Coordinates of C-alpha atoms in Angstrom, one line a residue:
X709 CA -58.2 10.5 65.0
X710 CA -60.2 7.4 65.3
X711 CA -62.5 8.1 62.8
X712 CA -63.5 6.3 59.5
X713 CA -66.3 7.4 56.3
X714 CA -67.5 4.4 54.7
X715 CA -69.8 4.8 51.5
X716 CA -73.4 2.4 50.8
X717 CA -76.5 3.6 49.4
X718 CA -79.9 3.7 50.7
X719 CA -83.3 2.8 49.4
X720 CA -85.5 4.9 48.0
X721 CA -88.2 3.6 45.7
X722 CA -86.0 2.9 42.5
X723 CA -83.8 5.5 43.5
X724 CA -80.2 4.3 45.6
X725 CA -78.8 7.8 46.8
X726 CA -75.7 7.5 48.4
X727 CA -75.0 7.4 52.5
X728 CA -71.9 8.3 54.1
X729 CA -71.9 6.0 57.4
X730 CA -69.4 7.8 59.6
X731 CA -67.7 6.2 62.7
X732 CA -66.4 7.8 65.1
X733 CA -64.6 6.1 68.3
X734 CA -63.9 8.7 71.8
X735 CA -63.0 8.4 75.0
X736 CA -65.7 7.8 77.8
X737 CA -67.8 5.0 78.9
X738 CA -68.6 2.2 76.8
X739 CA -71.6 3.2 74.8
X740 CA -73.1 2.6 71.4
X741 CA -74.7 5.4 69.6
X742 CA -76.4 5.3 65.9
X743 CA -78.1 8.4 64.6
X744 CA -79.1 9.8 61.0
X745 CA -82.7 9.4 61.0
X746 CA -82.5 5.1 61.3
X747 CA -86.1 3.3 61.3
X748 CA -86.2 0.4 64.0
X749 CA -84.9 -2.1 61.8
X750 CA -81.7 0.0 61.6
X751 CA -81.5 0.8 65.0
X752 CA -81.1 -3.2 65.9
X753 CA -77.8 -2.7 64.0
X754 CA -75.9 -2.1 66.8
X755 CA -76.9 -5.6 68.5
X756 CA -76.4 -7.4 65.5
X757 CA -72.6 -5.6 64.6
X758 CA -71.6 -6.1 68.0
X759 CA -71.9 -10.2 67.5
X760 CA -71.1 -10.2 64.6
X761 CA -67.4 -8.7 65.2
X762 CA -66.9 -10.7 68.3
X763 CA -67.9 -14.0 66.4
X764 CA -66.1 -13.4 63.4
X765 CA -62.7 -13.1 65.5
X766 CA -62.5 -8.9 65.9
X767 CA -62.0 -7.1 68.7
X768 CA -65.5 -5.0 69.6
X769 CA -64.3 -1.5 71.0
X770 CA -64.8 -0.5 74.8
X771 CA -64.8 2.8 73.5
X772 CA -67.8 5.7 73.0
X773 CA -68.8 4.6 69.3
X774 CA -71.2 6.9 67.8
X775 CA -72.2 6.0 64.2
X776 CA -73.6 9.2 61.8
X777 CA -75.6 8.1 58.8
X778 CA -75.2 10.9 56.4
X779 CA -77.6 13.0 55.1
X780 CA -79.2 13.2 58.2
X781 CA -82.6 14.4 56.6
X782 CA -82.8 10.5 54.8
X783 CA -84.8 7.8 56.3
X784 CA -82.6 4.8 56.4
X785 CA -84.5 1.2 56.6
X786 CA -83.6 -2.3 56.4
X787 CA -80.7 -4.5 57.3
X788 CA -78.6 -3.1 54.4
X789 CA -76.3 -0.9 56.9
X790 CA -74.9 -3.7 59.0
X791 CA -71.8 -4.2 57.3
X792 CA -70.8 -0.4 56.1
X793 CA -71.5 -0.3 60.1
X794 CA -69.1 -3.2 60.8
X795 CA -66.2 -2.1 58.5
X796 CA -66.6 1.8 59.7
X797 CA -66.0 -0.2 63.1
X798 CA -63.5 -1.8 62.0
X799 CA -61.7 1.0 60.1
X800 CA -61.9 3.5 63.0
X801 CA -60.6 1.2 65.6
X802 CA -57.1 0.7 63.6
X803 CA -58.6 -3.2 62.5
X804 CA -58.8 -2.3 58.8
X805 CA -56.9 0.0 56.7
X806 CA -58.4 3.3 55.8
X807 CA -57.2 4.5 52.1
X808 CA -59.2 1.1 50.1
X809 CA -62.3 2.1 51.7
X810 CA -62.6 5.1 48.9
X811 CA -63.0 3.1 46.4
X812 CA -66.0 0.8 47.8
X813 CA -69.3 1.0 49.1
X814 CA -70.9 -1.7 51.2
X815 CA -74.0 -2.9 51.4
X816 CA -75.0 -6.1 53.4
X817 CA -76.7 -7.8 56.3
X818 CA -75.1 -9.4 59.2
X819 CA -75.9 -12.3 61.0
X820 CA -74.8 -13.0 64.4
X821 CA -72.2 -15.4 63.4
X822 CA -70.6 -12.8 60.8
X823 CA -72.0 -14.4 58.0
X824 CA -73.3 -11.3 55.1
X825 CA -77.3 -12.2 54.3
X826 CA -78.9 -10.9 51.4
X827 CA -81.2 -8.4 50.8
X828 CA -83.7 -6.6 48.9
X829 CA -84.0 -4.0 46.6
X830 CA -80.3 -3.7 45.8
X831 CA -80.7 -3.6 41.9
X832 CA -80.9 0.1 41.7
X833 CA -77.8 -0.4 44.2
X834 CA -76.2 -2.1 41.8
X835 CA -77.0 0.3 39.0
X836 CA -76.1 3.3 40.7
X837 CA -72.6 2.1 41.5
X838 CA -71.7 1.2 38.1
X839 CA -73.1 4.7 37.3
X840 CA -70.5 6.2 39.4
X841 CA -67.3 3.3 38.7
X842 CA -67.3 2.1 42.4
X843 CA -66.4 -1.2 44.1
X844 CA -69.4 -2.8 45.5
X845 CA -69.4 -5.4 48.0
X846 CA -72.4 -7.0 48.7
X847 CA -73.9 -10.2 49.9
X848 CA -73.5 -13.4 47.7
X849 CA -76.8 -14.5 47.9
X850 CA -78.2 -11.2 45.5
X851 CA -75.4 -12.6 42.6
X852 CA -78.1 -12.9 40.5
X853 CA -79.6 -9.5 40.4
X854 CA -75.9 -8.8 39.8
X855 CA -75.7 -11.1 36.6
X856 CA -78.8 -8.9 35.3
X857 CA -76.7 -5.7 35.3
X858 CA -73.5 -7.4 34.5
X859 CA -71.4 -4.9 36.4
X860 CA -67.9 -6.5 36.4
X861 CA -66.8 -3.8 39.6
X862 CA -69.4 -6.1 41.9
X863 CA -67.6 -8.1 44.8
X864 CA -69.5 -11.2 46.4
X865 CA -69.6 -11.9 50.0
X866 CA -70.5 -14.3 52.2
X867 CA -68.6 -13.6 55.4
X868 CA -67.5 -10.2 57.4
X869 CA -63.8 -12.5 58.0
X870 CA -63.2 -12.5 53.8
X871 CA -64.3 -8.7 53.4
X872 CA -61.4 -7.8 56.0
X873 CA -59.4 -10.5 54.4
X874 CA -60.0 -8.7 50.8
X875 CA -59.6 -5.1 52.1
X876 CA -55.8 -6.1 53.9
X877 CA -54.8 -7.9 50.5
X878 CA -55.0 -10.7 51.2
X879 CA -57.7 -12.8 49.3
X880 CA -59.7 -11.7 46.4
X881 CA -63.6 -11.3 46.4
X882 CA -65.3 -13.3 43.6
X883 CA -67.1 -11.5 41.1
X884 CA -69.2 -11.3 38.0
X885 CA -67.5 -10.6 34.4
X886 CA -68.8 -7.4 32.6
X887 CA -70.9 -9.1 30.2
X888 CA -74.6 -10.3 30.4
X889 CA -76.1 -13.0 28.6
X890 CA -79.6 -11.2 29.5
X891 CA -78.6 -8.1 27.7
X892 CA -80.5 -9.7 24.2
X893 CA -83.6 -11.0 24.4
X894 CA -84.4 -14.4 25.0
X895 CA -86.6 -16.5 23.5
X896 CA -89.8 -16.6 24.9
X897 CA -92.0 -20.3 25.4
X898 CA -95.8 -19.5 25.2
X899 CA -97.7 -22.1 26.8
X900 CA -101.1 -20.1 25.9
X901 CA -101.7 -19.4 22.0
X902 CA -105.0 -17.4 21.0
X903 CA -105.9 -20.4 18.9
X904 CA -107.1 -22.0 22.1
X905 CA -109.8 -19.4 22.3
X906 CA -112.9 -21.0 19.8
X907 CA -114.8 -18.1 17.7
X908 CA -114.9 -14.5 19.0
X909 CA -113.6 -13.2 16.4
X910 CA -114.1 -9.4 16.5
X911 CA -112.7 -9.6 20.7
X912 CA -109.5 -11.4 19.1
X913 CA -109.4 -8.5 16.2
X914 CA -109.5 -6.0 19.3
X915 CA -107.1 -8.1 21.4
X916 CA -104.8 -7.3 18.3
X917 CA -105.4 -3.7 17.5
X918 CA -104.9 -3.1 21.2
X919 CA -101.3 -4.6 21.5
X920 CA -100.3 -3.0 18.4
X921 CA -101.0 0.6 19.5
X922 CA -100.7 -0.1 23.3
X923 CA -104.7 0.8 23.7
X924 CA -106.5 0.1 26.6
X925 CA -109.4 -2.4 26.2
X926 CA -112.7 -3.3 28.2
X927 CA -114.6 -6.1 27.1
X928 CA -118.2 -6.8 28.2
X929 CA -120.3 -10.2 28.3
X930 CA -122.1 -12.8 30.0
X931 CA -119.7 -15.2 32.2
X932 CA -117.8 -17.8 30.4
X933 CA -117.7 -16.2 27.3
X934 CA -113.9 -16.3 27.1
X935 CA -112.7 -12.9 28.1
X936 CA -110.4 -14.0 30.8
X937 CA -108.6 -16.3 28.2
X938 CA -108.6 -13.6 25.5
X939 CA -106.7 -11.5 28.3
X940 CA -104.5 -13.9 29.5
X941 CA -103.5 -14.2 26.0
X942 CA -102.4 -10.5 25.1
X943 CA -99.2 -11.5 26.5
X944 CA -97.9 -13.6 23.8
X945 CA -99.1 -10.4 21.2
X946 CA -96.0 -8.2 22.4
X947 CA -92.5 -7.9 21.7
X948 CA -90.7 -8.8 24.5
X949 CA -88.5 -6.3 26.3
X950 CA -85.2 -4.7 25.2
X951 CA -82.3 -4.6 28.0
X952 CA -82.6 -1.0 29.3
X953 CA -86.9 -1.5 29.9
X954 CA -86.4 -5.0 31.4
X955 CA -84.0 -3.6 33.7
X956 CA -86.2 -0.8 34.5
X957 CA -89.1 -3.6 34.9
X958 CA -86.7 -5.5 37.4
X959 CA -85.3 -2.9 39.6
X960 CA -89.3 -1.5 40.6
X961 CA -89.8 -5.9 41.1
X962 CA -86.4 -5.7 43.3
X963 CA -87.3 -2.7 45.4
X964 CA -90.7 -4.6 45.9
X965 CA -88.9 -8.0 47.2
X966 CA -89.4 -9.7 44.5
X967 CA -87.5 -12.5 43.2
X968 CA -86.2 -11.6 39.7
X969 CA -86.1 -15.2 37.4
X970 CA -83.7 -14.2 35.0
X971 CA -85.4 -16.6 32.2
X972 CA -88.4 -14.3 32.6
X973 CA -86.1 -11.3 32.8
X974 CA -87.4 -10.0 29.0
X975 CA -91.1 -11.1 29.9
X976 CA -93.3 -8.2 29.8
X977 CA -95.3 -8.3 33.5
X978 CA -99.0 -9.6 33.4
X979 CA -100.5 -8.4 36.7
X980 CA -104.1 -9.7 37.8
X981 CA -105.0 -7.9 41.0
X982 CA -108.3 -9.7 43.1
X983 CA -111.1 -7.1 43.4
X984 CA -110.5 -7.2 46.9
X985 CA -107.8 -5.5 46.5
X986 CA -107.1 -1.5 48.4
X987 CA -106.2 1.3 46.8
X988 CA -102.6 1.3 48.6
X989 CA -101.8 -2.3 46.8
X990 CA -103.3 -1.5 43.6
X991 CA -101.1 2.6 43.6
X992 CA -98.5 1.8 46.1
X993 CA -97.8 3.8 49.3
X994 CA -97.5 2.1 53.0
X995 CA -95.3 3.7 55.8
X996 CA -92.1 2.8 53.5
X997 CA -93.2 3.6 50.6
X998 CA -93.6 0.6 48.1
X999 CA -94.8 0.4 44.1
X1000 CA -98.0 -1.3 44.1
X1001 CA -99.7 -3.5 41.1
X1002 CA -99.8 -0.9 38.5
X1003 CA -96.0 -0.3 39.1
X1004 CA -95.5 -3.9 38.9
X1005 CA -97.1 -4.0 35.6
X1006 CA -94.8 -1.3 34.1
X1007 CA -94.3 -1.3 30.3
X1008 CA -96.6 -4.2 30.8
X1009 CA -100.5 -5.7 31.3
X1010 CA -102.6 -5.1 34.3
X1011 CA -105.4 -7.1 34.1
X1012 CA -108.4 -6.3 36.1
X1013 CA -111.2 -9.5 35.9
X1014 CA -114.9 -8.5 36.9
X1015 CA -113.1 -4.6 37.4
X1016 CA -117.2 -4.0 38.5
X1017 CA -116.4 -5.8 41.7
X1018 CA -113.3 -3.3 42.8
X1019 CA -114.6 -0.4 45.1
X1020 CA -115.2 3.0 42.9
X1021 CA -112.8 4.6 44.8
X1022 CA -110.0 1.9 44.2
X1023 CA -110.7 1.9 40.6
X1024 CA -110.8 6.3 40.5
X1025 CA -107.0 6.0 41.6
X1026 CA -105.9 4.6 38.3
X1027 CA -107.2 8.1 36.1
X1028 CA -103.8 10.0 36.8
X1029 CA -101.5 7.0 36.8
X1030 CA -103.1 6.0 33.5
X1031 CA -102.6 9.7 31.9
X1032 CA -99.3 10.1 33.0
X1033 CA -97.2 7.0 32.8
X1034 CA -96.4 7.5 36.7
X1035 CA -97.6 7.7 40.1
X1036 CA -96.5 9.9 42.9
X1037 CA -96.6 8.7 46.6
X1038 CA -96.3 11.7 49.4
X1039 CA -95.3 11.5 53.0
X1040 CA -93.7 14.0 55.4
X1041 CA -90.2 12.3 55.4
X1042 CA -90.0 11.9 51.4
X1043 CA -91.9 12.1 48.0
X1044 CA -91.1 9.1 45.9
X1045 CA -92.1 8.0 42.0
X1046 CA -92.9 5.3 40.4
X1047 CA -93.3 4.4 37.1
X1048 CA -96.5 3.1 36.0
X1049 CA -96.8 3.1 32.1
X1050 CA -99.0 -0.2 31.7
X1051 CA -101.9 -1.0 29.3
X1052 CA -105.1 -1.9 31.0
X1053 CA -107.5 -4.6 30.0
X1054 CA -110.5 -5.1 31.9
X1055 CA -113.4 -7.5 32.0
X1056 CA -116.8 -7.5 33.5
X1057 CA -120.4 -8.6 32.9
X1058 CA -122.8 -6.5 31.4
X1059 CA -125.6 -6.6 34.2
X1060 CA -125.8 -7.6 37.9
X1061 CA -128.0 -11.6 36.5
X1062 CA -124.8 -11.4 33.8
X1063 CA -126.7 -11.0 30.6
X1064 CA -128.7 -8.5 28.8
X1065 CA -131.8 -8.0 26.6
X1066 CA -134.1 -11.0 26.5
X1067 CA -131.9 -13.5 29.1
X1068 CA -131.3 -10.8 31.4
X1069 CA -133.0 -10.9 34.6
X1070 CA -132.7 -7.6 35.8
X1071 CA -134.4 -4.7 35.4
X1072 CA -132.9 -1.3 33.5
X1073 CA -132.8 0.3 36.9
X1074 CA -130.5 -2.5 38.2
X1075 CA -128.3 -2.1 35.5
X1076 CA -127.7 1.3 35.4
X1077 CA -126.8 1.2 39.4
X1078 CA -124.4 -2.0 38.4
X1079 CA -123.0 0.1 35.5
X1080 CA -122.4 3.0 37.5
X1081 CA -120.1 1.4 39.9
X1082 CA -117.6 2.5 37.4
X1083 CA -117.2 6.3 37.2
X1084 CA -117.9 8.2 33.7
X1085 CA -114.3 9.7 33.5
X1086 CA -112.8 6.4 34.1
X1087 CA -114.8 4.2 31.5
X1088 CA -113.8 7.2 29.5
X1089 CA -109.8 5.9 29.9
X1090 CA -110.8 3.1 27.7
X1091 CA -109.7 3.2 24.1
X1092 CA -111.8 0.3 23.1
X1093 CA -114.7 -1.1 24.6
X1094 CA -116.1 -4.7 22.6
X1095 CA -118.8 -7.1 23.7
X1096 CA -117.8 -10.7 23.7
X1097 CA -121.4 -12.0 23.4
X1098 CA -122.3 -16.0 24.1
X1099 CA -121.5 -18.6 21.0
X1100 CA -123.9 -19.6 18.8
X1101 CA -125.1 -22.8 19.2
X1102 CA -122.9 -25.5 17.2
X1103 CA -119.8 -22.9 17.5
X1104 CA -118.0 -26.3 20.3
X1105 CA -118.6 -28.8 18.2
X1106 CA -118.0 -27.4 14.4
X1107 CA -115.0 -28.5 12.5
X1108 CA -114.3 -25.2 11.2
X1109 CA -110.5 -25.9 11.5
X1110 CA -107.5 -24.2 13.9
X1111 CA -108.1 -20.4 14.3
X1112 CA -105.4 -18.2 13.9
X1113 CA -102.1 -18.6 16.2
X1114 CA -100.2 -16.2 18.5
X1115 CA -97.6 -16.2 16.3
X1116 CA -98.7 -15.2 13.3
X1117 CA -100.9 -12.3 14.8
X1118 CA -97.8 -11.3 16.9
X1119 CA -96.1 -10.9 13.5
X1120 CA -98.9 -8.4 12.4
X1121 CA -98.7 -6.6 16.2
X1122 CA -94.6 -6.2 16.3
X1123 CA -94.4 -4.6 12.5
X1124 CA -97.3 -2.0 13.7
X1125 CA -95.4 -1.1 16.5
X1126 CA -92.1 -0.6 14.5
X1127 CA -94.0 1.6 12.1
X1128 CA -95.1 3.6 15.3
X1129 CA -91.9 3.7 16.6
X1130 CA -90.2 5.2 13.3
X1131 CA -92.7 7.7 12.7
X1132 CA -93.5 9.5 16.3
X1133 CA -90.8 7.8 18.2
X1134 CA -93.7 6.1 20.6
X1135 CA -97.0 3.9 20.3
X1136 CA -100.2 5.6 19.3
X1137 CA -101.3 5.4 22.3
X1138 CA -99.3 8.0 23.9
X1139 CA -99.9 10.6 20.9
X1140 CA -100.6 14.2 22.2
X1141 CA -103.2 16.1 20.4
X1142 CA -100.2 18.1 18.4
X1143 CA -98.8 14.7 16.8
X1144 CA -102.1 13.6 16.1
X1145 CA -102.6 16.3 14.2
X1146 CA -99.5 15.2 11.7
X1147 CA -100.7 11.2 11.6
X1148 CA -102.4 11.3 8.5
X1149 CA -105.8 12.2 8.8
X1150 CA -107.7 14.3 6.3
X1151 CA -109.2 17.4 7.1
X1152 CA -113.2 15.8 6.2
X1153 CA -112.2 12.6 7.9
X1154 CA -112.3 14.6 11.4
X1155 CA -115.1 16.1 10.8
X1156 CA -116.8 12.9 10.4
X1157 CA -115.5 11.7 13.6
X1158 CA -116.7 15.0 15.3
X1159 CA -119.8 14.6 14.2
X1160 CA -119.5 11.1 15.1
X1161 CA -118.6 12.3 18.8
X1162 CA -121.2 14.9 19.0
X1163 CA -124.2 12.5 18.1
X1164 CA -123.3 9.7 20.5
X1165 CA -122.2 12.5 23.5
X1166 CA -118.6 11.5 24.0
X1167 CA -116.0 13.8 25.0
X1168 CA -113.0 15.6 23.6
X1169 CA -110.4 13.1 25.4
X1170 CA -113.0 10.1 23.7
X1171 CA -112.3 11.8 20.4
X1172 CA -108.4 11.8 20.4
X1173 CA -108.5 8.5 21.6
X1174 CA -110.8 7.3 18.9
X1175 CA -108.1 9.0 16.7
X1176 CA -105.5 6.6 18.2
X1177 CA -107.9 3.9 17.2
X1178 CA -107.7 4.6 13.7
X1179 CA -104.4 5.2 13.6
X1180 CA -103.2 1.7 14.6
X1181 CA -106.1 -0.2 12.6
X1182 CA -104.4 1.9 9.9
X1183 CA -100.9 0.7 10.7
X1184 CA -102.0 -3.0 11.0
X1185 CA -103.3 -2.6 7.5
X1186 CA -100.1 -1.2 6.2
X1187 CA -102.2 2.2 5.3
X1188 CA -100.1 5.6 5.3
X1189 CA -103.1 7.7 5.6
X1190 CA -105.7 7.3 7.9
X1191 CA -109.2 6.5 5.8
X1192 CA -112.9 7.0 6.7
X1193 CA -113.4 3.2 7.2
X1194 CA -110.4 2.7 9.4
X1195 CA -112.4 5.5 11.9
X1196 CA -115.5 3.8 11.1
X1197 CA -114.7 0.5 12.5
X1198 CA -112.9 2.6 15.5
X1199 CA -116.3 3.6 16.3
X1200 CA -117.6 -0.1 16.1
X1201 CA -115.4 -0.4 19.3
X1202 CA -117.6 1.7 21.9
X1203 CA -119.9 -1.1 23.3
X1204 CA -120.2 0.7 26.7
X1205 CA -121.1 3.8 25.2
X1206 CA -124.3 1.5 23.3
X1207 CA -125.4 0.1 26.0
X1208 CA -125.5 2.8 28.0
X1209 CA -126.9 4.7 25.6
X1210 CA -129.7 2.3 25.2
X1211 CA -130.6 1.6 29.3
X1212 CA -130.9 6.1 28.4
X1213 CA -133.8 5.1 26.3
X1214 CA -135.7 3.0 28.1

């Protein structure tokens, strides 16, 4: 029976589920049939295959060839099927032998010449495979997302001619060796030290309570106040990535067509979006489905600079991804989910002229309608909200000495985090209401801080997170209990809630 089954795997969002691509040669007039639920892209196969076996030396069937790719209810895209195509070709018309093909699955684009092109997204390929002890052969030119996972069962390719070659015996395939150098953490060069930022000292005290317990932050003040370089800077606060999160990091990056660098490999992500920006490529989605910015910034920092610019609507799309560490794109043909467990920090002036009180220029009204371009339940996201006011005059030119580095902060940020880590198994950030309950607080504390809550009208999700607050200010200060004055200052950190309760009273 001329028939061959050749495995590969298809793409969907970080997910690689496995396709059968079935070949199947009859009798009848020459024709050249592909079915399975193929996109365009996929359907152009069948021109590409036919060229590329002629060119490479193979003899292209006159026979009925109808290719099945297996589940039908999958949508296949992409390039990735030309050479599982090919070799099912191949194998069905008697050119290669049958029994190695069970132990392999292709993956690969063809050229017209035969040559194998690389493609996108085939990290969670690559993962999948080792997952399961296959053979992979892919294209040479993705070695290095191969080197990340440092599967040693990965075969290189750079031409249709040495995959037959390799399949009859006859050559070897080169490969990668088992090991990784990227599965420890590299050292990390920071070019940008919070030193560089002059004064602001209770935005850089923030800066640091918010790594340390993964809070997200909102700063507030007039233009060139330095809270885009504050921002920029939280980067060099956190711990870099261990193996299994920079590989989660890098496969969402890979299925987006990214190129991975592997120097940056244990980098956490720093996103800055422009507040042009839609909802689709903030969230993800599209017609093929990709992960959008806050995707990208998984287990990292998405940064959103004058976030009063972005369109309400745009900005209302982050509330669920920000609860639930994940977003959740629909269509007809599939549902796919991405992860999306990032820390938001966000920057924006505090009136339409940029200032308020005596400098500002606009009127209470105009303030309130600038203000209320961000919703209530989304300010109310924001763990910490700070005002990084103008310098005093003489704060440029005073020889007041270095401020404090990166480094040493980063020191203060990382032992937080371990304590965290030891005693919930997460960052306070992601404390339910049941394990905040068991972090220390006394029973007259909370009562404080509902009182607290009460006066100032914030809600019940505002008072757990200022219990987060607290919790980390506690750890930074190496405190097992949580004390009145470590609430008290978490309750310094609600600037938005002042100033809008002050444009209430006027």
């Amino acid at each position: 029976m001329a028939i061959a089954r050749v495995a590969t795997r298809a793409a969907m969002g970080v997910n690689a589920p496995q396709v059968w691509v079935e070949a199947h040669l009859s009798n009848g007039l020459p024709a050249f049939n592909l079915v399975g639920l193929p996109e365009a892209s996929v359907k152009e196969a069948r021109e590409r295959v036919r060229s590329a076996l002629i060119n490479a030396g193979f003899e292209f069937p006159q026979r009925r060839i109808t290719i099945n790719l297996a589940p039908a209810d999958l949508p296949k895209q992409g390039g990735r099927y030309d050479l599982p195509i090919a070799i099912g070709i191949l194998a069905a018309s008697g050119q290669l032998p049958l029994p190695p093909l069970a132990q392999h699955e292709f993956v690969g684009e063809l050229a017209l010449s035969g040559e194998i092109r690389e493609c996108a997204g085939l990290l969670p390929v690559i993962v999948a495979s080792r997952k399961l002890g296959k053979q992979l052969v892919m294209p040479q030119g993705n070695r290095s997302e191969a080197e990340l996972v440092g599967y040693d069962g990965v075969k290189l390719a750079q031409h249709l001619q040495h995959v037959a070659a390799y399949l009859h015996g006859q050559e070897t395939l080169p490969g990668i060796d088992g090991t990784t150098q990227w599965q420890q953490p590299q050292p990390l060069i920071e070019h940008a030290c919070l030193s560089d930022v002059i004064g602001q000292y209770q935005a850089k005290q923030a800066l640091e309570i918010a790594a340390a317990g993964g809070h997200n932050l909102l700063m507030l003040g007039p233009p060139g106040t330095g809270k885009t370089m504050l921002a920029s800077r939280i980067i060099s606060l956190l711990p870099p990535l261990n193996y299994e999160e920079a590989l989660e990091v890098a496969a969402i990056h890979s299925v987006a067509g990214m190129a991975i660098e592997p120097t940056q490999f244990h980098r956490r992500p720093f996103r800055t979006p422009h507040h042009t920006s839609s909802a689709i490529s903030l969230v993800g989605g599209g017609s093929v489905p990709r992960p959008g910015e806050i995707s990208l910034a998984h287990l990292g920092v998405l940064f959103l600079d004058e976030v009063a610019e972005f369109p309400r609507r745009v900005l209302d799309c982050l509330r669920e991804p920000m609860e639930t560490g994940e977003v959740v794109i629909s269509r007809a043909a599939a549902k796919l989910t991405f992860a999306a467990r990032f820390q938001l920090i966000a920057a924006m002036n505090p009136s339409p002229c940029g200032d308020v009180g005596s400098d500002s220029r606009a009127t209470p009204d105009q303030i309130r309608r600038y203000l209320s371009r961000l919703s209530g339940p989304f300010i109310d996201r924001f763990d910490l909200t700070i005002e990084v006011p103008k310098l005093p005059p003489g704060t440029l030119t005073a020889q007041t000495g270095s401020s404090e580095t990166s480094a040493s902060i980063a020191a203060r940020v990382w032992a937080a985090r371990e304590r965290q880590l030891s005693r919930a198994g997460m960052l306070n950030s992601q404390l339910g209401s049941k394990a905040l309950k068991q972090a220390g607080f006394q029973d007259a504390d909370l009562v404080f801080l509902e009182q607290s809550v009460t006066k100032l009208g914030l809600s019940v999700r505002s008072f757990h997170r200022l219990q987060r607050v607290a919790r980390t200010i506690a750890d930074l200060q190496h405190a097992e209990r949580v004390e009145r004055r470590h609430i008290a200052q978490a309750l310094g950190y609600r600037a938005m809630d002042r100033l809008l309760a002050g444009l209430r009273a006027q």
